[in-house]
């Protein structure tokens, strides 16, 4: 607890002490009674300070345990203040917010008398996703004569969960999330679309391709496989959170607003930067909605040099919230991915045939070689799609702007060599039946959803 003078005390001190000092110095023989206003002010301030120091607080602050927020969107932190005194009082509050959350420095709140409860809203804007905490709230109250301010800290423990902003992905997938109102119809299914159910004795009219020949040889009479209608399929998003996912890529702002560049006064589209992992997370959350809209189950698997998190494929709002809570606090780790452990975990955990969509980076030849070798363990059991964000500058030579300087030539040549390595990895995966794609970061959600719909339409699962 700290007691500090208010502006009123400073003003009254100036109005009493300064004239008395001038009169005392300018008029010799002035009696000491000229300091009487100063003495009265001193006694009043002293009594007010003693009363303020001994006075107990008559208010109570109640903060929520968890506040959910969206990155780069203004959000309200709600809390309540309870006044236990019989008179109104004014509080000045200051929240100890993390540096990544911008807000006003303080707020003045008027509390009603007689145990009235006041609802308070603190506006703030988080600058990045993640998990943050508010551990303290600074409170300033006025004394009886308003000559002193009493300051103290109130300990709180409020968790701030900042979820990623999905606006850039929503603009690409709005056609799908809008449903039939935007002309989207159910996919035309081809193929049998059946799941094996059981074996039974052969009946006249059964197709020869449904005969289970091994069971027939064991039992000595024809045995036929029976099927049930395939209703749901499992789709897993596998997210790479290792060192390469920490790279950043320029991305247009979600609103796409054209504003004036202060440098030259010309309108331009502002751009920000997002890490590869930020794109992965936003893509997974949006694509999960699309998968659920199609009636399938989706699950999550994140990894770096170990398995970071795993959520079994399900659907529903509670499942989506579980996936979102697993991803919002996921950050890149400065380690290389362990594909051996990853594919061993997949082989042991996913027994049913599923679609696995990998969001990773394979522009490192060593990592790409490890991915290709280990993917052989599950390539025949599951449908595998690999998506990678195209790093800046990685493209065939002479495919971009003209090269005017030797430095531009060397940079383009370096990007061309990296592009050739990636194409080589793509061809190796293609021979294993694995589809590999390089996509721009802001179009990753659209590309991934198109891949999923294409596989579902052809019923490769």
Tab-separated table of C-alpha atoms in Angstrom:
chain	number	residue	atom	x	y	z
A	1	UNK	CA	0.000	0.000	0.000
A	2	UNK	CA	1.251	3.487	-0.922
A	3	UNK	CA	-0.137	6.939	-0.145
A	4	UNK	CA	0.662	9.711	-2.631
A	5	UNK	CA	-0.452	13.380	-2.720
A	6	UNK	CA	-3.203	14.350	-5.116
A	7	UNK	CA	-3.256	17.363	-7.414
A	8	UNK	CA	-5.588	19.106	-4.956
A	9	UNK	CA	-3.012	18.890	-2.166
A	10	UNK	CA	-0.261	20.167	-4.455
A	11	UNK	CA	-2.457	23.060	-5.587
A	12	UNK	CA	-3.457	24.084	-2.069
A	13	UNK	CA	0.165	23.874	-0.946
A	14	UNK	CA	1.175	26.227	-3.745
A	15	UNK	CA	-1.672	28.656	-2.957
A	16	UNK	CA	-0.815	28.867	0.753
A	17	UNK	CA	2.916	28.322	1.103
A	18	UNK	CA	4.064	30.456	-1.826
A	19	UNK	CA	2.179	33.678	-0.875
A	20	UNK	CA	3.159	33.283	2.779
A	21	UNK	CA	6.828	32.910	1.841
A	22	UNK	CA	6.713	35.955	-0.447
A	23	UNK	CA	5.032	38.117	2.215
A	24	UNK	CA	7.450	36.933	4.883
A	25	UNK	CA	10.495	37.703	2.736
A	26	UNK	CA	9.249	40.971	1.207
A	27	UNK	CA	7.796	42.653	4.296
A	28	UNK	CA	10.193	42.654	7.223
A	29	UNK	CA	8.605	42.204	10.598
A	30	UNK	CA	5.629	40.278	9.304
A	31	UNK	CA	4.198	38.211	12.176
A	32	UNK	CA	4.415	34.445	12.116
A	33	UNK	CA	0.636	34.309	11.896
A	34	UNK	CA	1.023	34.666	8.129
A	35	UNK	CA	1.907	30.968	8.128
A	36	UNK	CA	-1.413	30.047	9.772
A	37	UNK	CA	-3.036	28.832	6.474
A	38	UNK	CA	0.010	26.687	5.861
A	39	UNK	CA	-0.266	25.186	9.352
A	40	UNK	CA	-3.971	24.493	8.906
A	41	UNK	CA	-3.315	22.797	5.588
A	42	UNK	CA	-0.511	20.730	7.114
A	43	UNK	CA	-2.730	19.520	9.986
A	44	UNK	CA	-5.585	18.711	7.612
A	45	UNK	CA	-3.271	16.765	5.326
A	46	UNK	CA	-1.745	14.911	8.277
A	47	UNK	CA	-5.117	13.919	9.711
A	48	UNK	CA	-6.371	12.914	6.266
A	49	UNK	CA	-3.262	10.773	5.675
A	50	UNK	CA	-3.639	8.993	9.045
A	51	UNK	CA	-7.310	8.265	8.431
A	52	UNK	CA	-6.579	7.048	4.899
A	53	UNK	CA	-3.794	4.746	6.065
A	54	UNK	CA	-6.004	3.119	8.721
A	55	UNK	CA	-9.107	2.920	6.572
A	56	UNK	CA	-9.970	-0.511	5.267
A	57	UNK	CA	-10.969	-1.050	1.681
A	58	UNK	CA	-14.707	-1.239	1.183
A	59	UNK	CA	-14.721	-2.662	-2.318
A	60	UNK	CA	-14.171	-6.089	-3.814
A	61	UNK	CA	-13.033	-6.956	-7.360
A	62	UNK	CA	-14.057	-10.211	-9.018
A	63	UNK	CA	-12.310	-11.283	-12.241
A	64	UNK	CA	-13.176	-14.305	-14.428
A	65	UNK	CA	-10.854	-17.286	-14.439
A	66	UNK	CA	-10.661	-17.507	-18.245
A	67	UNK	CA	-11.204	-14.886	-20.951
A	68	UNK	CA	-11.275	-16.000	-24.592
A	69	UNK	CA	-10.071	-13.548	-27.209
A	70	UNK	CA	-9.368	-13.409	-30.950
A	71	UNK	CA	-6.018	-12.258	-32.302
A	72	UNK	CA	-5.988	-8.669	-33.628
A	73	UNK	CA	-9.606	-8.051	-32.601
A	74	UNK	CA	-10.773	-5.692	-29.891
A	75	UNK	CA	-12.085	-7.710	-26.978
A	76	UNK	CA	-13.628	-6.906	-23.618
A	77	UNK	CA	-12.312	-8.270	-20.328
A	78	UNK	CA	-15.398	-8.292	-18.059
A	79	UNK	CA	-15.122	-8.089	-14.296
A	80	UNK	CA	-17.208	-6.863	-11.379
A	81	UNK	CA	-16.695	-4.450	-8.506
A	82	UNK	CA	-18.732	-4.666	-5.304
A	83	UNK	CA	-19.058	-1.590	-3.065
A	84	UNK	CA	-19.503	-2.481	0.610
A	85	UNK	CA	-19.732	1.077	1.917
A	86	UNK	CA	-22.857	3.228	2.233
A	87	UNK	CA	-21.445	6.009	0.074
A	88	UNK	CA	-20.401	6.189	-3.523
A	89	UNK	CA	-16.716	6.098	-4.287
A	90	UNK	CA	-14.469	6.375	-7.301
A	91	UNK	CA	-11.728	3.916	-8.232
A	92	UNK	CA	-8.877	4.285	-10.664
A	93	UNK	CA	-7.851	0.897	-12.046
A	94	UNK	CA	-4.851	-0.333	-13.966
A	95	UNK	CA	-4.486	-3.902	-15.269
A	96	UNK	CA	-1.086	-5.566	-15.534
A	97	UNK	CA	-1.615	-6.803	-19.097
A	98	UNK	CA	1.146	-8.600	-21.061
A	99	UNK	CA	3.111	-6.569	-23.581
A	100	UNK	CA	1.447	-8.282	-26.541
A	101	UNK	CA	-1.972	-6.948	-25.516
A	102	UNK	CA	-2.600	-3.250	-26.133
A	103	UNK	CA	-5.112	-1.264	-24.092
A	104	UNK	CA	-5.610	1.980	-22.177
A	105	UNK	CA	-3.257	2.608	-19.263
A	106	UNK	CA	-5.995	3.108	-16.666
A	107	UNK	CA	-9.727	3.474	-16.155
A	108	UNK	CA	-11.862	5.459	-13.700
A	109	UNK	CA	-14.887	3.680	-12.260
A	110	UNK	CA	-17.664	5.138	-10.101
A	111	UNK	CA	-19.116	2.641	-7.611
A	112	UNK	CA	-22.665	3.009	-6.387
A	113	UNK	CA	-23.331	2.908	-2.628
A	114	UNK	CA	-24.755	0.181	-0.383
A	115	UNK	CA	-23.230	-2.998	-1.748
A	116	UNK	CA	-24.223	-2.307	-5.330
A	117	UNK	CA	-22.490	-4.416	-7.946
A	118	UNK	CA	-20.922	-2.654	-10.911
A	119	UNK	CA	-20.092	-4.441	-14.162
A	120	UNK	CA	-16.864	-3.171	-15.705
A	121	UNK	CA	-15.577	-3.782	-19.231
A	122	UNK	CA	-11.907	-3.311	-20.087
A	123	UNK	CA	-11.266	-2.976	-23.823
A	124	UNK	CA	-8.038	-4.428	-25.211
A	125	UNK	CA	-6.616	-5.869	-28.431
A	126	UNK	CA	-4.290	-8.912	-28.407
A	127	UNK	CA	-1.461	-8.774	-30.920
A	128	UNK	CA	-0.636	-12.483	-31.047
A	129	UNK	CA	-2.222	-15.810	-30.208
A	130	UNK	CA	-1.245	-17.766	-27.145
A	131	UNK	CA	-1.853	-18.107	-23.442
A	132	UNK	CA	-1.313	-15.114	-21.166
A	133	UNK	CA	-2.093	-14.243	-17.563
A	134	UNK	CA	-3.168	-11.172	-15.610
A	135	UNK	CA	-1.638	-11.469	-12.151
A	136	UNK	CA	-2.349	-8.058	-10.648
A	137	UNK	CA	-4.644	-5.081	-10.779
A	138	UNK	CA	-3.532	-1.707	-9.413
A	139	UNK	CA	-6.242	0.219	-7.571
A	140	UNK	CA	-6.209	3.862	-6.540
A	141	UNK	CA	-8.816	5.349	-4.156
A	142	UNK	CA	-9.320	8.900	-2.886
A	143	UNK	CA	-9.091	9.989	0.740
A	144	UNK	CA	-11.912	11.706	2.640
A	145	UNK	CA	-10.637	15.234	1.879
A	146	UNK	CA	-9.259	14.169	-1.496
A	147	UNK	CA	-5.771	15.269	-0.462
A	148	UNK	CA	-4.188	11.825	-0.778
A	149	UNK	CA	-4.534	8.835	-3.048
A	150	UNK	CA	-4.229	5.347	-1.665
A	151	UNK	CA	-2.665	2.855	-4.067
A	152	UNK	CA	-2.393	-0.877	-3.712
A	153	UNK	CA	-2.201	-4.035	-5.825
A	154	UNK	CA	-4.914	-6.662	-5.934
A	155	UNK	CA	-3.685	-10.159	-6.759
A	156	UNK	CA	-5.727	-11.893	-9.447
A	157	UNK	CA	-5.230	-14.963	-11.614
A	158	UNK	CA	-7.038	-14.560	-14.929
A	159	UNK	CA	-6.046	-16.612	-17.951
A	160	UNK	CA	-6.266	-14.995	-21.380
A	161	UNK	CA	-6.657	-17.450	-24.249
A	162	UNK	CA	-5.986	-15.703	-27.532
A	163	UNK	CA	-7.166	-17.789	-30.473
A	164	UNK	CA	-5.908	-17.288	-34.031
A	165	UNK	CA	-7.709	-14.972	-36.412
A	166	UNK	CA	-9.417	-17.022	-39.124
A	167	UNK	CA	-10.547	-14.092	-41.264
A	168	UNK	CA	-8.064	-14.711	-44.126
A	169	UNK	CA	-9.170	-18.338	-44.385
A	170	UNK	CA	-12.881	-17.555	-44.113
A	171	UNK	CA	-12.892	-15.444	-47.245
A	172	UNK	CA	-11.678	-18.427	-49.274
A	173	UNK	CA	-13.969	-21.016	-47.683
A	174	UNK	CA	-17.100	-18.903	-47.363
A	175	UNK	CA	-18.621	-20.724	-50.323
A	176	UNK	CA	-18.343	-24.020	-48.458
A	177	UNK	CA	-19.335	-22.872	-44.969
A	178	UNK	CA	-22.403	-21.095	-46.337
A	179	UNK	CA	-23.897	-24.478	-47.299
A	180	UNK	CA	-26.735	-24.860	-49.755
A	181	UNK	CA	-27.713	-21.200	-49.516
A	182	UNK	CA	-24.724	-20.371	-51.717
A	183	UNK	CA	-25.410	-23.150	-54.242
A	184	UNK	CA	-23.209	-25.833	-52.651
A	185	UNK	CA	-24.732	-29.293	-53.057
A	186	UNK	CA	-23.862	-32.691	-51.728
A	187	UNK	CA	-20.941	-34.334	-53.497
A	188	UNK	CA	-21.750	-36.941	-56.098
A	189	UNK	CA	-20.230	-40.166	-54.799
A	190	UNK	CA	-18.824	-42.788	-57.140
A	191	UNK	CA	-17.624	-46.294	-56.340
A	192	UNK	CA	-19.025	-48.696	-53.793
A	193	UNK	CA	-18.588	-46.631	-50.682
A	194	UNK	CA	-18.773	-49.654	-48.375
A	195	UNK	CA	-17.139	-50.846	-45.145
A	196	UNK	CA	-16.526	-54.552	-44.468
A	197	UNK	CA	-18.943	-55.917	-41.860
A	198	UNK	CA	-18.753	-59.735	-41.644
A	199	UNK	CA	-18.473	-63.073	-43.514
A	200	UNK	CA	-21.359	-65.338	-44.454
A	201	UNK	CA	-22.008	-68.399	-46.590
A	202	UNK	CA	-22.159	-67.826	-50.322
A	203	UNK	CA	-25.651	-67.361	-51.788
A	204	UNK	CA	-26.617	-67.618	-55.444
A	205	UNK	CA	-26.337	-64.224	-57.099
A	206	UNK	CA	-23.399	-62.959	-54.983
A	207	UNK	CA	-20.647	-61.314	-56.988
A	208	UNK	CA	-17.449	-63.313	-57.444
A	209	UNK	CA	-15.395	-60.280	-56.398
A	210	UNK	CA	-17.047	-60.399	-52.948
A	211	UNK	CA	-15.907	-63.961	-52.261
A	212	UNK	CA	-13.319	-64.207	-49.487
A	213	UNK	CA	-10.990	-66.788	-51.031
A	214	UNK	CA	-8.816	-67.392	-47.972
A	215	UNK	CA	-11.856	-68.086	-45.767
A	216	UNK	CA	-13.282	-70.275	-48.528
A	217	UNK	CA	-10.093	-72.378	-48.598
A	218	UNK	CA	-10.088	-72.762	-44.800
A	219	UNK	CA	-13.762	-73.726	-44.479
A	220	UNK	CA	-14.111	-75.806	-47.612
A	221	UNK	CA	-17.202	-73.980	-48.950
A	222	UNK	CA	-17.693	-70.534	-50.580
A	223	UNK	CA	-17.720	-67.609	-48.171
A	224	UNK	CA	-18.848	-64.096	-49.107
A	225	UNK	CA	-17.903	-60.740	-47.609
A	226	UNK	CA	-20.790	-58.509	-46.518
A	227	UNK	CA	-20.593	-54.747	-46.221
A	228	UNK	CA	-22.296	-51.902	-44.448
A	229	UNK	CA	-22.864	-48.414	-45.780
A	230	UNK	CA	-19.864	-46.206	-45.134
A	231	UNK	CA	-21.146	-43.210	-43.191
A	232	UNK	CA	-18.096	-41.427	-41.833
A	233	UNK	CA	-14.435	-41.266	-42.633
A	234	UNK	CA	-11.547	-40.193	-40.449
A	235	UNK	CA	-9.359	-37.285	-41.515
A	236	UNK	CA	-6.270	-36.348	-39.491
A	237	UNK	CA	-4.333	-33.099	-39.735
A	238	UNK	CA	-0.649	-33.641	-38.918
A	239	UNK	CA	1.060	-30.345	-38.012
A	240	UNK	CA	4.820	-29.806	-38.003
A	241	UNK	CA	5.847	-27.468	-35.159
A	242	UNK	CA	9.621	-27.822	-35.591
A	243	UNK	CA	12.183	-25.162	-36.483
A	244	UNK	CA	11.224	-24.679	-40.154
A	245	UNK	CA	7.642	-23.841	-39.212
A	246	UNK	CA	8.866	-20.692	-37.473
A	247	UNK	CA	9.686	-18.984	-40.777
A	248	UNK	CA	7.473	-16.052	-41.686
A	249	UNK	CA	5.738	-15.161	-44.907
A	250	UNK	CA	4.085	-11.927	-46.031
A	251	UNK	CA	0.317	-12.122	-45.964
A	252	UNK	CA	-2.315	-9.519	-46.957
A	253	UNK	CA	-4.383	-8.187	-44.087
A	254	UNK	CA	-7.726	-9.973	-43.787
A	255	UNK	CA	-9.857	-6.948	-44.573
A	256	UNK	CA	-8.009	-6.332	-47.843
A	257	UNK	CA	-8.509	-2.608	-47.319
A	258	UNK	CA	-6.549	-0.284	-49.542
A	259	UNK	CA	-4.977	2.534	-47.553
A	260	UNK	CA	-2.587	5.357	-48.265
A	261	UNK	CA	1.105	4.689	-47.979
A	262	UNK	CA	2.583	7.533	-45.899
A	263	UNK	CA	5.843	7.336	-47.856
A	264	UNK	CA	4.483	8.308	-51.278
A	265	UNK	CA	0.806	9.058	-50.650
A	266	UNK	CA	-0.360	6.287	-53.006
A	267	UNK	CA	-2.973	3.717	-52.027
A	268	UNK	CA	-1.610	0.262	-51.316
A	269	UNK	CA	-2.756	-2.952	-49.751
A	270	UNK	CA	-1.190	-3.349	-46.351
A	271	UNK	CA	0.600	-6.592	-45.607
A	272	UNK	CA	1.607	-8.333	-42.419
A	273	UNK	CA	3.622	-11.415	-41.612
A	274	UNK	CA	2.517	-14.768	-40.247
A	275	UNK	CA	4.644	-17.760	-39.474
A	276	UNK	CA	4.217	-21.025	-41.308
A	277	UNK	CA	2.817	-22.516	-38.112
A	278	UNK	CA	0.229	-19.724	-37.834
A	279	UNK	CA	-0.954	-20.599	-41.334
A	280	UNK	CA	-1.025	-24.290	-40.407
A	281	UNK	CA	-3.153	-23.675	-37.322
A	282	UNK	CA	-5.645	-21.396	-39.069
A	283	UNK	CA	-5.902	-23.856	-41.952
A	284	UNK	CA	-6.572	-26.789	-39.637
A	285	UNK	CA	-9.322	-24.986	-37.741
A	286	UNK	CA	-11.092	-23.837	-40.896
A	287	UNK	CA	-10.678	-27.144	-42.719
A	288	UNK	CA	-11.995	-28.948	-39.653
A	289	UNK	CA	-15.272	-27.069	-40.073
A	290	UNK	CA	-15.402	-28.069	-43.740
A	291	UNK	CA	-14.712	-31.723	-42.910
A	292	UNK	CA	-17.411	-31.749	-40.273
A	293	UNK	CA	-19.840	-30.105	-42.697
A	294	UNK	CA	-19.300	-33.071	-45.029
A	295	UNK	CA	-20.206	-35.500	-42.232
A	296	UNK	CA	-16.693	-36.866	-41.577
A	297	UNK	CA	-14.575	-37.023	-38.433
A	298	UNK	CA	-11.392	-35.018	-38.055
A	299	UNK	CA	-8.516	-35.337	-35.624
A	300	UNK	CA	-5.212	-33.602	-34.866
A	301	UNK	CA	-1.612	-34.612	-34.407
A	302	UNK	CA	1.206	-32.128	-33.731
A	303	UNK	CA	4.883	-32.994	-33.533
A	304	UNK	CA	8.468	-31.708	-33.581
A	305	UNK	CA	11.211	-33.930	-32.191
A	306	UNK	CA	8.458	-35.712	-30.275
A	307	UNK	CA	4.679	-35.979	-30.323
A	308	UNK	CA	3.311	-32.703	-28.951
A	309	UNK	CA	-0.406	-33.507	-28.975
A	310	UNK	CA	-2.933	-35.990	-30.315
A	311	UNK	CA	-6.726	-35.741	-30.546
A	312	UNK	CA	-8.713	-38.718	-31.791
A	313	UNK	CA	-10.991	-38.066	-34.769
A	314	UNK	CA	-14.506	-37.026	-33.715
A	315	UNK	CA	-16.979	-34.257	-34.480
A	316	UNK	CA	-19.191	-31.771	-32.658
A	317	UNK	CA	-18.656	-28.427	-30.973
A	318	UNK	CA	-16.978	-29.871	-27.880
A	319	UNK	CA	-14.475	-31.695	-30.082
A	320	UNK	CA	-13.777	-28.543	-32.103
A	321	UNK	CA	-13.153	-26.590	-28.887
A	322	UNK	CA	-10.740	-29.310	-27.764
A	323	UNK	CA	-8.800	-29.024	-31.018
A	324	UNK	CA	-8.737	-25.250	-30.790
A	325	UNK	CA	-7.464	-25.353	-27.205
A	326	UNK	CA	-4.680	-27.703	-28.273
A	327	UNK	CA	-3.511	-25.431	-31.081
A	328	UNK	CA	-3.812	-21.854	-29.817
A	329	UNK	CA	-0.769	-22.189	-27.572
A	330	UNK	CA	1.388	-24.171	-30.016
A	331	UNK	CA	4.677	-22.468	-30.946
A	332	UNK	CA	7.623	-23.511	-33.131
A	333	UNK	CA	10.430	-25.304	-31.348
A	334	UNK	CA	14.041	-24.964	-32.480
A	335	UNK	CA	14.546	-28.646	-33.159
A	336	UNK	CA	14.450	-30.850	-36.237
A	337	UNK	CA	11.385	-33.075	-36.679
A	338	UNK	CA	11.677	-36.745	-35.791
A	339	UNK	CA	9.799	-38.463	-38.612
A	340	UNK	CA	10.770	-41.902	-37.366
A	341	UNK	CA	8.931	-41.398	-34.092
A	342	UNK	CA	6.044	-39.681	-35.878
A	343	UNK	CA	5.303	-42.505	-38.306
A	344	UNK	CA	5.834	-45.132	-35.623
A	345	UNK	CA	3.222	-43.369	-33.504
A	346	UNK	CA	0.815	-43.174	-36.440
A	347	UNK	CA	1.302	-46.849	-37.223
A	348	UNK	CA	0.562	-47.844	-33.635
A	349	UNK	CA	-2.310	-45.407	-32.990
A	350	UNK	CA	-4.310	-45.370	-36.222
A	351	UNK	CA	-5.462	-48.877	-37.043
A	352	UNK	CA	-8.384	-47.851	-39.233
A	353	UNK	CA	-7.714	-46.568	-42.740
A	354	UNK	CA	-7.785	-42.761	-42.672
A	355	UNK	CA	-6.776	-39.706	-44.638
A	356	UNK	CA	-3.623	-38.051	-43.261
A	357	UNK	CA	-2.974	-34.464	-44.316
A	358	UNK	CA	0.576	-33.393	-43.433
A	359	UNK	CA	1.381	-29.691	-43.022
A	360	UNK	CA	5.166	-29.591	-42.970
A	361	UNK	CA	8.268	-28.237	-44.753
A	362	UNK	CA	10.381	-30.545	-46.907
A	363	UNK	CA	12.753	-28.036	-48.534
A	364	UNK	CA	15.584	-29.340	-46.363
A	365	UNK	CA	16.996	-32.350	-48.315
A	366	UNK	CA	17.951	-34.241	-45.146
A	367	UNK	CA	14.487	-33.846	-43.627
A	368	UNK	CA	12.842	-34.695	-46.935
A	369	UNK	CA	14.859	-37.910	-47.192
A	370	UNK	CA	13.833	-38.893	-43.664
A	371	UNK	CA	10.176	-38.196	-44.432
A	372	UNK	CA	10.207	-40.297	-47.611
A	373	UNK	CA	11.906	-43.274	-45.950
A	374	UNK	CA	9.586	-43.336	-42.945
A	375	UNK	CA	6.398	-42.655	-44.917
A	376	UNK	CA	6.778	-46.103	-46.494
A	377	UNK	CA	5.623	-47.631	-43.206
A	378	UNK	CA	2.048	-46.335	-43.608
A	379	UNK	CA	1.714	-45.373	-47.285
A	380	UNK	CA	-0.196	-48.582	-48.127
A	381	UNK	CA	-2.506	-48.362	-45.123
A	382	UNK	CA	-3.618	-44.712	-45.266
A	383	UNK	CA	-4.298	-42.008	-47.833
A	384	UNK	CA	-1.522	-39.423	-47.410
A	385	UNK	CA	-1.516	-35.826	-48.622
A	386	UNK	CA	1.465	-33.545	-48.000
A	387	UNK	CA	1.120	-29.758	-48.163
A	388	UNK	CA	3.966	-27.288	-47.871
A	389	UNK	CA	3.998	-23.500	-47.917
A	390	UNK	CA	6.142	-22.220	-50.749
A	391	UNK	CA	9.130	-20.375	-49.178
A	392	UNK	CA	9.930	-16.944	-50.564
A	393	UNK	CA	12.315	-17.011	-53.499
A	394	UNK	CA	11.926	-20.740	-54.212
A	395	UNK	CA	10.852	-20.963	-57.869
A	396	UNK	CA	12.198	-21.929	-61.305
A	397	UNK	CA	14.789	-19.482	-62.567
A	398	UNK	CA	13.537	-16.729	-64.892
A	399	UNK	CA	9.946	-17.422	-63.783
A	400	UNK	CA	9.629	-14.165	-61.861
A	401	UNK	CA	10.684	-10.571	-62.560
A	402	UNK	CA	13.646	-9.874	-64.872
A	403	UNK	CA	17.105	-10.284	-63.375
A	404	UNK	CA	19.025	-7.021	-63.635
A	405	UNK	CA	22.024	-7.479	-61.339
A	406	UNK	CA	24.422	-10.349	-60.558
A	407	UNK	CA	22.990	-10.489	-57.052
A	408	UNK	CA	19.511	-11.092	-58.461
A	409	UNK	CA	20.896	-13.857	-60.666
A	410	UNK	CA	22.626	-15.640	-57.780
A	411	UNK	CA	19.506	-15.332	-55.605
A	412	UNK	CA	17.297	-16.725	-58.364
A	413	UNK	CA	19.753	-19.554	-59.013
A	414	UNK	CA	19.740	-20.490	-55.330
A	415	UNK	CA	15.940	-20.537	-55.324
A	416	UNK	CA	15.942	-22.662	-58.471
A	417	UNK	CA	18.206	-25.281	-56.871
A	418	UNK	CA	15.928	-25.473	-53.842
A	419	UNK	CA	12.939	-25.807	-56.164
A	420	UNK	CA	14.605	-28.709	-57.983
A	421	UNK	CA	15.202	-30.511	-54.685
A	422	UNK	CA	11.541	-30.093	-53.755
A	423	UNK	CA	10.395	-31.383	-57.146
A	424	UNK	CA	12.645	-34.413	-56.663
A	425	UNK	CA	10.990	-35.078	-53.297
A	426	UNK	CA	7.576	-34.684	-54.919
A	427	UNK	CA	8.407	-37.311	-57.568
A	428	UNK	CA	9.678	-39.762	-54.959
A	429	UNK	CA	6.477	-39.375	-52.949
A	430	UNK	CA	4.347	-39.716	-56.072
A	431	UNK	CA	5.867	-43.125	-56.786
A	432	UNK	CA	4.678	-44.160	-53.315
A	433	UNK	CA	1.137	-42.937	-53.990
A	434	UNK	CA	1.538	-39.803	-51.834
A	435	UNK	CA	0.318	-36.485	-53.211
A	436	UNK	CA	2.606	-33.494	-52.549
A	437	UNK	CA	1.679	-29.833	-53.108
A	438	UNK	CA	3.391	-26.464	-52.646
A	439	UNK	CA	0.897	-23.687	-51.883
A	440	UNK	CA	0.966	-19.988	-51.074
A	441	UNK	CA	0.352	-19.379	-47.382
A	442	UNK	CA	-2.886	-17.407	-47.690
A	443	UNK	CA	-4.398	-20.037	-50.038
A	444	UNK	CA	-3.439	-23.075	-47.997
A	445	UNK	CA	-6.944	-23.568	-46.562
A	446	UNK	CA	-8.547	-23.472	-49.984
A	447	UNK	CA	-6.052	-25.919	-51.480
A	448	UNK	CA	-6.297	-28.341	-48.578
A	449	UNK	CA	-10.102	-28.337	-48.682
A	450	UNK	CA	-10.064	-28.968	-52.418
A	451	UNK	CA	-7.747	-31.933	-51.925
A	452	UNK	CA	-10.019	-33.364	-49.247
A	453	UNK	CA	-13.126	-32.991	-51.421
A	454	UNK	CA	-11.343	-34.598	-54.381
A	455	UNK	CA	-10.358	-37.632	-52.312
A	456	UNK	CA	-13.848	-37.896	-50.866
A	457	UNK	CA	-15.406	-37.646	-54.342
A	458	UNK	CA	-13.197	-40.419	-55.721
A	459	UNK	CA	-13.612	-42.507	-52.534
A	460	UNK	CA	-9.970	-43.427	-52.231
A	461	UNK	CA	-10.598	-44.169	-48.571
